[in-house]
Amino acid sequence: MTFMINRLAIIGVGLIGGSLARVLREAGAVRSVVGIGRSLANLEEALALGICDEITQDALKGVEGADMVFISVPVCAIPAVVAEIAPALAPGCIVTDGGSVKAAIVRECEALMPAGCHFVGGHPIAGTEHSGAAASFASLYRGKRCILTPTDQTDRAALETVDRLWRLAGAAVCAMEPGHHDRIFAEISHLPHMAAYALVHAVGTADVEGENVLSYTAGGFRDFTRIASSDPAMWRDIALMNREALLASIDGFSGSLAELRRRIDHGDQAGLTDFFTIAKQFRDGIIS
Ligand code: NAP
């Protein structure tokens, strides 16, 4: 059976939502796309770029008659958006999201679903440090993973539909318990962003002599800190919503940094070689 969404509502037509709309349009899997957002400038850009057929700042109106709603706004805003649109959802509508944190979103959004409508949590593991409709592109999800986070309450047919949608977008789909997702992504995504922001913050604010230290940065510093150019509002929300798991990850990282500092302080040649060798083996293991 061919997969077809009649009316897809994208709330937050930025990198993640805009890219999903683009790829589904290219695949001929959607009849019409309505873009919903706060600023008219971004929505008008989405319309001009052919990402949406219509745009509106009125979420209640926008979701009317939609059979699929995809929410891709900063994570702390997702439950509030679902609470706002819930009264206007058509029976059978599937609401899904692309938020980078899952446990709190899934818990709150499932509870907000009106009878006959279904929520499925999702997180595409794809992105760049750029934001807004103009940053979106159809191949963003090709060959990437998308994690769905069903619970005991998740409607199986809705889960299957969202699974098909992401496969059509080119992603490899897997499922995971929401809390498990949050612990893993605290370590491999949220902590690296915190480390990158902290490093640039530390070096930038330490330049009290006005030596313009950052102007001397080359490949290593720039590679390591690319993600510190990501949207501050998005990362503020992720840090707050995944607080517990992220604090545990930061504590683990602080422990490693303290141990490294100790070995440097003690001139511990063997200890430093050992520390770097273990880290290099882990890193080489990911690449191969
Ligand atoms: P983005 O490019 O900044 O897009 C977010 C869009 O949401 C913007 O166009 C913004 O438009 C709109 N928006 C913000 N707050 C809103 C609100 N309260 N109500 C309605 N619209 C709102 O961000 P993104 O990178 O696509 O990220 C969106 C979601 O995907 C986030 O939950 C993020 O955690 C998740 N995610 C991001 C990445 C990544 O690497 N970027 C990867 C995976 C998942 P206005 O400013 O006009 O409101």
PDB file of N, CA and C and ligand atoms in Angstrom, residues 11-17 36-40 42-43 71-75 77-78 81 98-101 123-133 135 231 234-235 238, ligand 1:
ATOM      1  N   ILE A  11       4.969  22.031  12.957  1.00  0.00           N
ATOM      2  CA  ILE A  11       5.028  23.147  13.916  1.00  0.00           C
ATOM      3  C   ILE A  11       6.501  23.394  14.246  1.00  0.00           C
ATOM      4  N   GLY A  12       7.034  24.526  13.760  1.00  0.00           N
ATOM      5  CA  GLY A  12       8.461  24.822  13.879  1.00  0.00           C
ATOM      6  C   GLY A  12       9.154  24.420  12.589  1.00  0.00           C
ATOM      7  N   VAL A  13       9.053  25.300  11.576  1.00  0.00           N
ATOM      8  CA  VAL A  13       9.608  24.951  10.259  1.00  0.00           C
ATOM      9  C   VAL A  13      11.065  25.408  10.190  1.00  0.00           C
ATOM     10  N   GLY A  14      11.912  24.704  10.958  1.00  0.00           N
ATOM     11  CA  GLY A  14      13.337  25.032  10.969  1.00  0.00           C
ATOM     12  C   GLY A  14      14.131  23.948  10.278  1.00  0.00           C
ATOM     13  N   LEU A  15      15.331  23.706  10.774  1.00  0.00           N
ATOM     14  CA  LEU A  15      16.203  22.689  10.162  1.00  0.00           C
ATOM     15  C   LEU A  15      15.529  21.313  10.164  1.00  0.00           C
ATOM     16  N   ILE A  16      15.012  20.899  11.311  1.00  0.00           N
ATOM     17  CA  ILE A  16      14.477  19.537  11.459  1.00  0.00           C
ATOM     18  C   ILE A  16      13.105  19.401  10.779  1.00  0.00           C
ATOM     19  N   GLY A  17      12.183  20.309  11.085  1.00  0.00           N
ATOM     20  CA  GLY A  17      10.844  20.232  10.486  1.00  0.00           C
ATOM     21  C   GLY A  17      10.866  20.515   8.996  1.00  0.00           C
ATOM     22  N   ILE A  36       3.629  25.930  10.547  1.00  0.00           N
ATOM     23  CA  ILE A  36       3.128  26.711  11.690  1.00  0.00           C
ATOM     24  C   ILE A  36       4.335  27.186  12.496  1.00  0.00           C
ATOM     25  N   GLY A  37       4.326  28.468  12.901  1.00  0.00           N
ATOM     26  CA  GLY A  37       5.457  28.975  13.673  1.00  0.00           C
ATOM     27  C   GLY A  37       5.120  30.300  14.320  1.00  0.00           C
ATOM     28  N   ARG A  38       6.140  30.904  14.939  1.00  0.00           N
ATOM     29  CA  ARG A  38       5.919  32.174  15.630  1.00  0.00           C
ATOM     30  C   ARG A  38       6.200  33.341  14.696  1.00  0.00           C
ATOM     31  N   SER A  39       7.385  33.363  14.091  1.00  0.00           N
ATOM     32  CA  SER A  39       7.719  34.553  13.289  1.00  0.00           C
ATOM     33  C   SER A  39       7.280  34.381  11.837  1.00  0.00           C
ATOM     34  N   LEU A  40       6.679  35.450  11.326  1.00  0.00           N
ATOM     35  CA  LEU A  40       6.188  35.426   9.950  1.00  0.00           C
ATOM     36  C   LEU A  40       7.358  35.334   8.975  1.00  0.00           C
ATOM     37  N   ASN A  42      10.236  33.712   9.088  1.00  0.00           N
ATOM     38  CA  ASN A  42      10.684  32.327   8.836  1.00  0.00           C
ATOM     39  C   ASN A  42       9.627  31.552   8.052  1.00  0.00           C
ATOM     40  N   LEU A  43       8.355  31.771   8.382  1.00  0.00           N
ATOM     41  CA  LEU A  43       7.279  31.053   7.674  1.00  0.00           C
ATOM     42  C   LEU A  43       7.219  31.481   6.205  1.00  0.00           C
ATOM     43  N   ILE A  71       6.111  18.041  15.377  1.00  0.00           N
ATOM     44  CA  ILE A  71       6.496  19.202  16.184  1.00  0.00           C
ATOM     45  C   ILE A  71       8.017  19.258  16.293  1.00  0.00           C
ATOM     46  N   SER A  72       8.579  20.378  15.839  1.00  0.00           N
ATOM     47  CA  SER A  72      10.038  20.525  15.854  1.00  0.00           C
ATOM     48  C   SER A  72      10.394  21.932  16.328  1.00  0.00           C
ATOM     49  N   VAL A  73       9.993  22.199  17.568  1.00  0.00           N
ATOM     50  CA  VAL A  73      10.339  23.453  18.239  1.00  0.00           C
ATOM     51  C   VAL A  73      11.273  23.073  19.393  1.00  0.00           C
ATOM     52  N   PRO A  74      11.940  24.024  20.057  1.00  0.00           N
ATOM     53  CA  PRO A  74      12.808  23.674  21.188  1.00  0.00           C
ATOM     54  C   PRO A  74      12.058  22.826  22.230  1.00  0.00           C
ATOM     55  N   VAL A  75      12.770  21.882  22.850  1.00  0.00           N
ATOM     56  CA  VAL A  75      12.084  20.827  23.610  1.00  0.00           C
ATOM     57  C   VAL A  75      11.155  21.316  24.730  1.00  0.00           C
ATOM     58  N   ALA A  77       9.272  23.733  24.772  1.00  0.00           N
ATOM     59  CA  ALA A  77       8.020  24.270  24.222  1.00  0.00           C
ATOM     60  C   ALA A  77       7.095  23.170  23.697  1.00  0.00           C
ATOM     61  N   ILE A  78       7.604  21.936  23.547  1.00  0.00           N
ATOM     62  CA  ILE A  78       6.800  20.897  22.893  1.00  0.00           C
ATOM     63  C   ILE A  78       5.521  20.546  23.677  1.00  0.00           C
ATOM     64  N   VAL A  81       2.969  23.283  23.261  1.00  0.00           N
ATOM     65  CA  VAL A  81       2.392  23.297  21.909  1.00  0.00           C
ATOM     66  C   VAL A  81       1.323  22.211  21.799  1.00  0.00           C
ATOM     67  N   GLY A  98      10.344  15.738  17.011  1.00  0.00           N
ATOM     68  CA  GLY A  98      11.747  15.452  16.703  1.00  0.00           C
ATOM     69  C   GLY A  98      12.658  15.921  17.823  1.00  0.00           C
ATOM     70  N   GLY A  99      12.100  16.134  19.003  1.00  0.00           N
ATOM     71  CA  GLY A  99      12.856  16.702  20.127  1.00  0.00           C
ATOM     72  C   GLY A  99      14.008  15.819  20.589  1.00  0.00           C
ATOM     73  N   SER A 100      15.085  16.471  21.033  1.00  0.00           N
ATOM     74  CA  SER A 100      16.306  15.758  21.404  1.00  0.00           C
ATOM     75  C   SER A 100      16.263  15.144  22.800  1.00  0.00           C
ATOM     76  N   VAL A 101      15.205  15.392  23.563  1.00  0.00           N
ATOM     77  CA  VAL A 101      15.020  14.782  24.891  1.00  0.00           C
ATOM     78  C   VAL A 101      13.672  14.070  24.835  1.00  0.00           C
ATOM     79  N   HIS A 123      13.153  11.016  17.619  1.00  0.00           N
ATOM     80  CA  HIS A 123      14.350  11.859  17.623  1.00  0.00           C
ATOM     81  C   HIS A 123      15.246  11.453  16.456  1.00  0.00           C
ATOM     82  N   PRO A 124      15.254  12.261  15.377  1.00  0.00           N
ATOM     83  CA  PRO A 124      16.176  11.960  14.278  1.00  0.00           C
ATOM     84  C   PRO A 124      17.599  12.325  14.688  1.00  0.00           C
ATOM     85  N   ILE A 125      18.515  11.402  14.454  1.00  0.00           N
ATOM     86  CA  ILE A 125      19.908  11.662  14.850  1.00  0.00           C
ATOM     87  C   ILE A 125      20.633  12.266  13.648  1.00  0.00           C
ATOM     88  N   ALA A 126      20.257  13.480  13.370  1.00  0.00           N
ATOM     89  CA  ALA A 126      20.819  14.193  12.228  1.00  0.00           C
ATOM     90  C   ALA A 126      20.679  15.669  12.515  1.00  0.00           C
ATOM     91  N   GLY A 127      21.600  16.451  12.045  1.00  0.00           N
ATOM     92  CA  GLY A 127      21.475  17.887  12.272  1.00  0.00           C
ATOM     93  C   GLY A 127      22.728  18.612  11.833  1.00  0.00           C
ATOM     94  N   THR A 128      22.661  19.911  11.945  1.00  0.00           N
ATOM     95  CA  THR A 128      23.836  20.752  11.696  1.00  0.00           C
ATOM     96  C   THR A 128      23.774  21.837  12.771  1.00  0.00           C
ATOM     97  N   GLU A 129      24.742  22.756  12.740  1.00  0.00           N
ATOM     98  CA  GLU A 129      24.728  23.845  13.722  1.00  0.00           C
ATOM     99  C   GLU A 129      23.894  25.021  13.219  1.00  0.00           C
ATOM    100  N   HIS A 130      23.212  24.845  12.065  1.00  0.00           N
ATOM    101  CA  HIS A 130      22.427  25.953  11.494  1.00  0.00           C
ATOM    102  C   HIS A 130      20.941  25.803  11.808  1.00  0.00           C
ATOM    103  N   SER A 131      20.214  26.927  11.813  1.00  0.00           N
ATOM    104  CA  SER A 131      18.803  26.939  12.211  1.00  0.00           C
ATOM    105  C   SER A 131      17.938  27.607  11.172  1.00  0.00           C
ATOM    106  N   GLY A 132      16.630  27.353  11.283  1.00  0.00           N
ATOM    107  CA  GLY A 132      15.646  28.047  10.458  1.00  0.00           C
ATOM    108  C   GLY A 132      15.342  27.303   9.173  1.00  0.00           C
ATOM    109  N   ALA A 133      14.239  27.723   8.513  1.00  0.00           N
ATOM    110  CA  ALA A 133      13.767  27.052   7.291  1.00  0.00           C
ATOM    111  C   ALA A 133      14.845  27.020   6.210  1.00  0.00           C
ATOM    112  N   ALA A 135      17.907  26.710   6.445  1.00  0.00           N
ATOM    113  CA  ALA A 135      18.992  25.746   6.712  1.00  0.00           C
ATOM    114  C   ALA A 135      18.573  24.315   6.382  1.00  0.00           C
ATOM    115  N   ASP A 231      22.201  26.744  18.063  1.00  0.00           N
ATOM    116  CA  ASP A 231      21.256  27.722  18.609  1.00  0.00           C
ATOM    117  C   ASP A 231      21.205  27.673  20.146  1.00  0.00           C
ATOM    118  N   MET A 234      17.888  26.401  21.763  1.00  0.00           N
ATOM    119  CA  MET A 234      17.663  24.962  21.650  1.00  0.00           C
ATOM    120  C   MET A 234      18.454  24.225  22.728  1.00  0.00           C
ATOM    121  N   TRP A 235      19.707  24.624  22.937  1.00  0.00           N
ATOM    122  CA  TRP A 235      20.554  23.912  23.904  1.00  0.00           C
ATOM    123  C   TRP A 235      20.217  24.269  25.344  1.00  0.00           C
ATOM    124  N   ILE A 238      17.422  21.830  26.030  1.00  0.00           N
ATOM    125  CA  ILE A 238      17.879  20.439  26.172  1.00  0.00           C
ATOM    126  C   ILE A 238      18.549  20.263  27.541  1.00  0.00           C
TER     127      ILE A 238
HETATM  128  P1  NAP B   1      15.360  25.495  14.393  1.00  0.00           P
HETATM  129  O1  NAP B   1      16.003  25.356  13.067  1.00  0.00           O
HETATM  130  O2  NAP B   1      15.650  26.688  15.232  1.00  0.00           O
HETATM  131  O3  NAP B   1      13.781  25.398  14.180  1.00  0.00           O
HETATM  132  C1  NAP B   1      12.870  25.538  15.221  1.00  0.00           C
HETATM  133  C2  NAP B   1      11.698  26.323  14.685  1.00  0.00           C
HETATM  134  O4  NAP B   1      10.710  26.382  15.671  1.00  0.00           O
HETATM  135  C3  NAP B   1      12.061  27.734  14.292  1.00  0.00           C
HETATM  136  O5  NAP B   1      11.745  27.878  12.937  1.00  0.00           O
HETATM  137  C4  NAP B   1      11.212  28.612  15.185  1.00  0.00           C
HETATM  138  O6  NAP B   1      10.658  29.626  14.393  1.00  0.00           O
HETATM  139  C5  NAP B   1      10.133  27.686  15.686  1.00  0.00           C
HETATM  140  N1  NAP B   1       9.732  27.891  17.063  1.00  0.00           N
HETATM  141  C6  NAP B   1      10.503  28.067  18.141  1.00  0.00           C
HETATM  142  N2  NAP B   1       9.766  28.118  19.261  1.00  0.00           N
HETATM  143  C7  NAP B   1       8.479  27.958  18.857  1.00  0.00           C
HETATM  144  C8  NAP B   1       7.239  27.912  19.535  1.00  0.00           C
HETATM  145  N3  NAP B   1       7.184  28.040  20.858  1.00  0.00           N
HETATM  146  N4  NAP B   1       6.110  27.721  18.803  1.00  0.00           N
HETATM  147  C9  NAP B   1       6.172  27.588  17.456  1.00  0.00           C
HETATM  148  N5  NAP B   1       7.325  27.636  16.765  1.00  0.00           N
HETATM  149  C10 NAP B   1       8.465  27.811  17.468  1.00  0.00           C
HETATM  150  O7  NAP B   1      15.642  24.234  15.318  1.00  0.00           O
HETATM  151  P2  NAP B   1      15.876  22.723  14.858  1.00  0.00           P
HETATM  152  O8  NAP B   1      17.327  22.475  14.788  1.00  0.00           O
HETATM  153  O9  NAP B   1      15.018  22.419  13.713  1.00  0.00           O
HETATM  154  O10 NAP B   1      15.358  21.962  16.179  1.00  0.00           O
HETATM  155  C11 NAP B   1      13.990  21.689  16.369  1.00  0.00           C
HETATM  156  C12 NAP B   1      13.836  20.510  17.307  1.00  0.00           C
HETATM  157  O11 NAP B   1      14.571  19.397  16.781  1.00  0.00           O
HETATM  158  C13 NAP B   1      14.340  20.743  18.718  1.00  0.00           C
HETATM  159  O12 NAP B   1      13.456  20.139  19.621  1.00  0.00           O
HETATM  160  C14 NAP B   1      15.675  19.995  18.748  1.00  0.00           C
HETATM  161  O13 NAP B   1      15.952  19.495  20.041  1.00  0.00           O
HETATM  162  C15 NAP B   1      15.439  18.874  17.759  1.00  0.00           C
HETATM  163  N6  NAP B   1      16.638  18.373  17.076  1.00  0.00           N
HETATM  164  C16 NAP B   1      17.579  19.230  16.609  1.00  0.00           C
HETATM  165  C17 NAP B   1      18.704  18.720  15.963  1.00  0.00           C
HETATM  166  C18 NAP B   1      19.784  19.626  15.425  1.00  0.00           C
HETATM  167  O14 NAP B   1      20.930  19.181  15.270  1.00  0.00           O
HETATM  168  N7  NAP B   1      19.496  20.858  15.131  1.00  0.00           N
HETATM  169  C19 NAP B   1      18.829  17.334  15.772  1.00  0.00           C
HETATM  170  C20 NAP B   1      17.822  16.488  16.228  1.00  0.00           C
HETATM  171  C21 NAP B   1      16.731  17.018  16.888  1.00  0.00           C
HETATM  172  P3  NAP B   1      10.366  31.045  15.033  1.00  0.00           P
HETATM  173  O15 NAP B   1      11.658  31.543  15.572  1.00  0.00           O
HETATM  174  O16 NAP B   1       9.802  31.797  13.928  1.00  0.00           O
HETATM  175  O17 NAP B   1       9.380  30.778  16.112  1.00  0.00           O
END
